[in-house]
mmCIF file with all atom_site columns, C-alpha atoms in Angstrom:
data_model
loop_
_atom_site.group_PDB
_atom_site.id
_atom_site.type_symbol
_atom_site.label_atom_id
_atom_site.label_alt_id
_atom_site.label_comp_id
_atom_site.label_asym_id
_atom_site.label_entity_id
_atom_site.label_seq_id
_atom_site.pdbx_PDB_ins_code
_atom_site.Cartn_x
_atom_site.Cartn_y
_atom_site.Cartn_z
_atom_site.occupancy
_atom_site.B_iso_or_equiv
_atom_site.pdbx_formal_charge
_atom_site.auth_seq_id
_atom_site.auth_comp_id
_atom_site.auth_asym_id
_atom_site.auth_atom_id
_atom_site.pdbx_PDB_model_num
ATOM 1  C CA . MET A 1 1  ? 0.001  0.024   0.167   1.00 65.00 ? 1  MET A CA 1
ATOM 2  C CA . ALA A 1 2  ? 3.350  3.106   0.979   1.00 76.00 ? 2  ALA A CA 1
ATOM 3  C CA . LEU A 1 3  ? 4.026  1.855   -2.085  1.00 77.00 ? 3  LEU A CA 1
ATOM 4  C CA . ASP A 1 4  ? 2.200  1.956   -4.422  1.00 86.00 ? 4  ASP A CA 1
ATOM 5  C CA . ALA A 1 5  ? 0.929  5.843   -2.508  1.00 86.00 ? 5  ALA A CA 1
ATOM 6  C CA . LEU A 1 6  ? 5.135  5.801   -2.774  1.00 87.00 ? 6  LEU A CA 1
ATOM 7  C CA . GLU A 1 7  ? 4.587  5.429   -6.079  1.00 89.00 ? 7  GLU A CA 1
ATOM 8  C CA . VAL A 1 8  ? 1.792  7.341   -7.176  1.00 89.00 ? 8  VAL A CA 1
ATOM 9  C CA . ARG A 1 9  ? 3.483  10.134  -5.357  1.00 91.00 ? 9  ARG A CA 1
ATOM 10 C CA . MET A 1 10 ? 7.029  10.156  -7.475  1.00 92.00 ? 10 MET A CA 1
ATOM 11 C CA . ALA A 1 11 ? 4.796  9.497   -11.038 1.00 89.00 ? 11 ALA A CA 1
ATOM 12 C CA . ARG A 1 12 ? 2.865  13.391  -10.219 1.00 92.00 ? 12 ARG A CA 1
ATOM 13 C CA . LEU A 1 13 ? 6.424  14.619  -9.027  1.00 91.00 ? 13 LEU A CA 1
ATOM 14 C CA . GLU A 1 14 ? 7.954  13.483  -13.207 1.00 92.00 ? 14 GLU A CA 1
ATOM 15 C CA . GLY A 1 15 ? 4.637  14.545  -14.640 1.00 91.00 ? 15 GLY A CA 1
ATOM 16 C CA . ALA A 1 16 ? 5.250  18.178  -12.921 1.00 92.00 ? 16 ALA A CA 1
ATOM 17 C CA . TYR A 1 17 ? 9.257  18.033  -13.674 1.00 94.00 ? 17 TYR A CA 1
ATOM 18 C CA . GLU A 1 18 ? 7.293  17.726  -17.265 1.00 94.00 ? 18 GLU A CA 1
ATOM 19 C CA . GLN A 1 19 ? 5.523  20.718  -17.164 1.00 95.00 ? 19 GLN A CA 1
ATOM 20 C CA . ILE A 1 20 ? 8.429  22.320  -15.849 1.00 95.00 ? 20 ILE A CA 1
ATOM 21 C CA . ASN A 1 21 ? 10.867 21.157  -18.676 1.00 95.00 ? 21 ASN A CA 1
ATOM 22 C CA . ALA A 1 22 ? 8.731  22.288  -20.979 1.00 95.00 ? 22 ALA A CA 1
ATOM 23 C CA . ARG A 1 23 ? 7.074  26.154  -20.445 1.00 96.00 ? 23 ARG A CA 1
ATOM 24 C CA . LEU A 1 24 ? 11.088 26.168  -19.756 1.00 97.00 ? 24 LEU A CA 1
ATOM 25 C CA . ALA A 1 25 ? 11.592 25.527  -23.499 1.00 96.00 ? 25 ALA A CA 1
ATOM 26 C CA . GLY A 1 26 ? 9.220  28.017  -23.889 1.00 96.00 ? 26 GLY A CA 1
ATOM 27 C CA . VAL A 1 27 ? 10.219 30.961  -21.855 1.00 97.00 ? 27 VAL A CA 1
ATOM 28 C CA . GLU A 1 28 ? 13.923 30.525  -23.186 1.00 97.00 ? 28 GLU A CA 1
ATOM 29 C CA . ARG A 1 29 ? 12.223 30.080  -27.135 1.00 97.00 ? 29 ARG A CA 1
ATOM 30 C CA . GLU A 1 30 ? 10.483 33.259  -26.207 1.00 97.00 ? 30 GLU A CA 1
ATOM 31 C CA . LEU A 1 31 ? 13.427 35.241  -24.972 1.00 98.00 ? 31 LEU A CA 1
ATOM 32 C CA . ALA A 1 32 ? 15.260 34.353  -28.154 1.00 97.00 ? 32 ALA A CA 1
ATOM 33 C CA . ALA A 1 33 ? 12.763 35.345  -29.905 1.00 97.00 ? 33 ALA A CA 1
ATOM 34 C CA . LEU A 1 34 ? 12.720 38.504  -28.282 1.00 98.00 ? 34 LEU A CA 1
ATOM 35 C CA . ARG A 1 35 ? 16.873 38.880  -28.342 1.00 97.00 ? 35 ARG A CA 1
ATOM 36 C CA . ALA A 1 36 ? 16.419 39.008  -31.993 1.00 97.00 ? 36 ALA A CA 1
ATOM 37 C CA . GLU A 1 37 ? 14.229 41.406  -32.080 1.00 97.00 ? 37 GLU A CA 1
ATOM 38 C CA . VAL A 1 38 ? 15.566 43.992  -30.271 1.00 97.00 ? 38 VAL A CA 1
ATOM 39 C CA . SER A 1 39 ? 18.717 43.402  -31.285 1.00 97.00 ? 39 SER A CA 1
ATOM 40 C CA . SER A 1 40 ? 17.217 43.867  -34.845 1.00 97.00 ? 40 SER A CA 1
ATOM 41 C CA . GLU A 1 41 ? 15.185 47.704  -33.240 1.00 97.00 ? 41 GLU A CA 1
ATOM 42 C CA . LEU A 1 42 ? 18.735 48.321  -31.937 1.00 97.00 ? 42 LEU A CA 1
ATOM 43 C CA . SER A 1 43 ? 20.574 48.066  -35.704 1.00 96.00 ? 43 SER A CA 1
ATOM 44 C CA . GLY A 1 44 ? 18.395 50.314  -36.656 1.00 96.00 ? 44 GLY A CA 1
ATOM 45 C CA . LEU A 1 45 ? 18.169 52.994  -34.162 1.00 96.00 ? 45 LEU A CA 1
ATOM 46 C CA . ARG A 1 46 ? 21.793 53.169  -34.346 1.00 96.00 ? 46 ARG A CA 1
ATOM 47 C CA . ALA A 1 47 ? 21.285 53.245  -38.228 1.00 95.00 ? 47 ALA A CA 1
ATOM 48 C CA . ASN A 1 48 ? 19.066 56.255  -38.122 1.00 96.00 ? 48 ASN A CA 1
ATOM 49 C CA . LEU A 1 49 ? 21.470 57.853  -35.611 1.00 95.00 ? 49 LEU A CA 1
ATOM 50 C CA . GLY A 1 50 ? 24.191 57.447  -38.122 1.00 94.00 ? 50 GLY A CA 1
ATOM 51 C CA . ALA A 1 51 ? 22.288 59.433  -40.920 1.00 95.00 ? 51 ALA A CA 1
ATOM 52 C CA . ARG A 1 52 ? 20.864 61.706  -39.418 1.00 95.00 ? 52 ARG A CA 1
ATOM 53 C CA . HIS A 1 53 ? 25.126 62.187  -37.603 1.00 94.00 ? 53 HIS A CA 1
ATOM 54 C CA . ARG A 1 54 ? 26.752 62.950  -40.723 1.00 94.00 ? 54 ARG A CA 1
ATOM 55 C CA . ARG A 1 55 ? 23.686 64.906  -41.870 1.00 95.00 ? 55 ARG A CA 1
ATOM 56 C CA . MET A 1 56 ? 24.042 67.476  -38.457 1.00 95.00 ? 56 MET A CA 1
ATOM 57 C CA . ASP A 1 57 ? 27.576 67.434  -39.479 1.00 95.00 ? 57 ASP A CA 1
ATOM 58 C CA . THR A 1 58 ? 27.270 68.231  -42.989 1.00 95.00 ? 58 THR A CA 1
ATOM 59 C CA . GLN A 1 59 ? 24.445 71.488  -41.958 1.00 95.00 ? 59 GLN A CA 1
ATOM 60 C CA . PHE A 1 60 ? 27.659 71.929  -38.719 1.00 96.00 ? 60 PHE A CA 1
ATOM 61 C CA . SER A 1 61 ? 29.547 72.414  -41.226 1.00 95.00 ? 61 SER A CA 1
ATOM 62 C CA . TRP A 1 62 ? 27.328 74.774  -43.571 1.00 96.00 ? 62 TRP A CA 1
ATOM 63 C CA . LEU A 1 63 ? 26.577 76.681  -40.840 1.00 96.00 ? 63 LEU A CA 1
ATOM 64 C CA . LEU A 1 64 ? 30.428 77.147  -39.750 1.00 96.00 ? 64 LEU A CA 1
ATOM 65 C CA . ALA A 1 65 ? 30.958 78.079  -43.559 1.00 96.00 ? 65 ALA A CA 1
ATOM 66 C CA . LEU A 1 66 ? 28.293 80.681  -43.497 1.00 96.00 ? 66 LEU A CA 1
ATOM 67 C CA . ILE A 1 67 ? 29.245 82.823  -40.870 1.00 96.00 ? 67 ILE A CA 1
ATOM 68 C CA . LEU A 1 68 ? 32.799 82.790  -41.167 1.00 95.00 ? 68 LEU A CA 1
ATOM 69 C CA . THR A 1 69 ? 31.582 84.081  -44.485 1.00 95.00 ? 69 THR A CA 1
ATOM 70 C CA . ALA A 1 70 ? 29.631 86.638  -42.538 1.00 94.00 ? 70 ALA A CA 1
ATOM 71 C CA . ILE A 1 71 ? 32.204 87.450  -40.224 1.00 93.00 ? 71 ILE A CA 1
ATOM 72 C CA . LEU A 1 72 ? 35.232 87.808  -43.222 1.00 92.00 ? 72 LEU A CA 1
ATOM 73 C CA . ILE A 1 73 ? 33.138 89.690  -45.866 1.00 91.00 ? 73 ILE A CA 1
ATOM 74 C CA . PRO A 1 74 ? 32.904 93.125  -43.979 1.00 89.00 ? 74 PRO A CA 1
ATOM 75 C CA . LEU A 1 75 ? 36.782 92.709  -42.945 1.00 88.00 ? 75 LEU A CA 1
ATOM 76 C CA . LEU A 1 76 ? 38.050 91.964  -46.318 1.00 88.00 ? 76 LEU A CA 1
ATOM 77 C CA . ARG A 1 77 ? 36.219 95.033  -47.801 1.00 87.00 ? 77 ARG A CA 1
ATOM 78 C CA . ASP A 1 78 ? 37.269 97.389  -44.856 1.00 84.00 ? 78 ASP A CA 1
ATOM 79 C CA . LEU A 1 79 ? 40.859 95.949  -46.270 1.00 83.00 ? 79 LEU A CA 1
ATOM 80 C CA . ARG A 1 80 ? 40.830 97.231  -49.422 1.00 74.00 ? 80 ARG A CA 1
ATOM 81 C CA . PHE A 1 81 ? 41.861 101.127 -50.336 1.00 55.00 ? 81 PHE A CA 1
#
């Protein structure tokens, strides 16, 4: 009698462990999918930021050239005799 009860308990534990194992496998799959999605989003974000940075560098160069031109033109005009 006690042996049958022990076997029933062991069978329940084995079933519970199998369920836990199946759930953990599902969580691992979802975590892997989430990592792939986050990695993809980060790659897109880096590309977008890189493009914006290059555009800002170009705009800054033009702005600096315009400011220097605005400063130098009156100075050069005054230097003429």
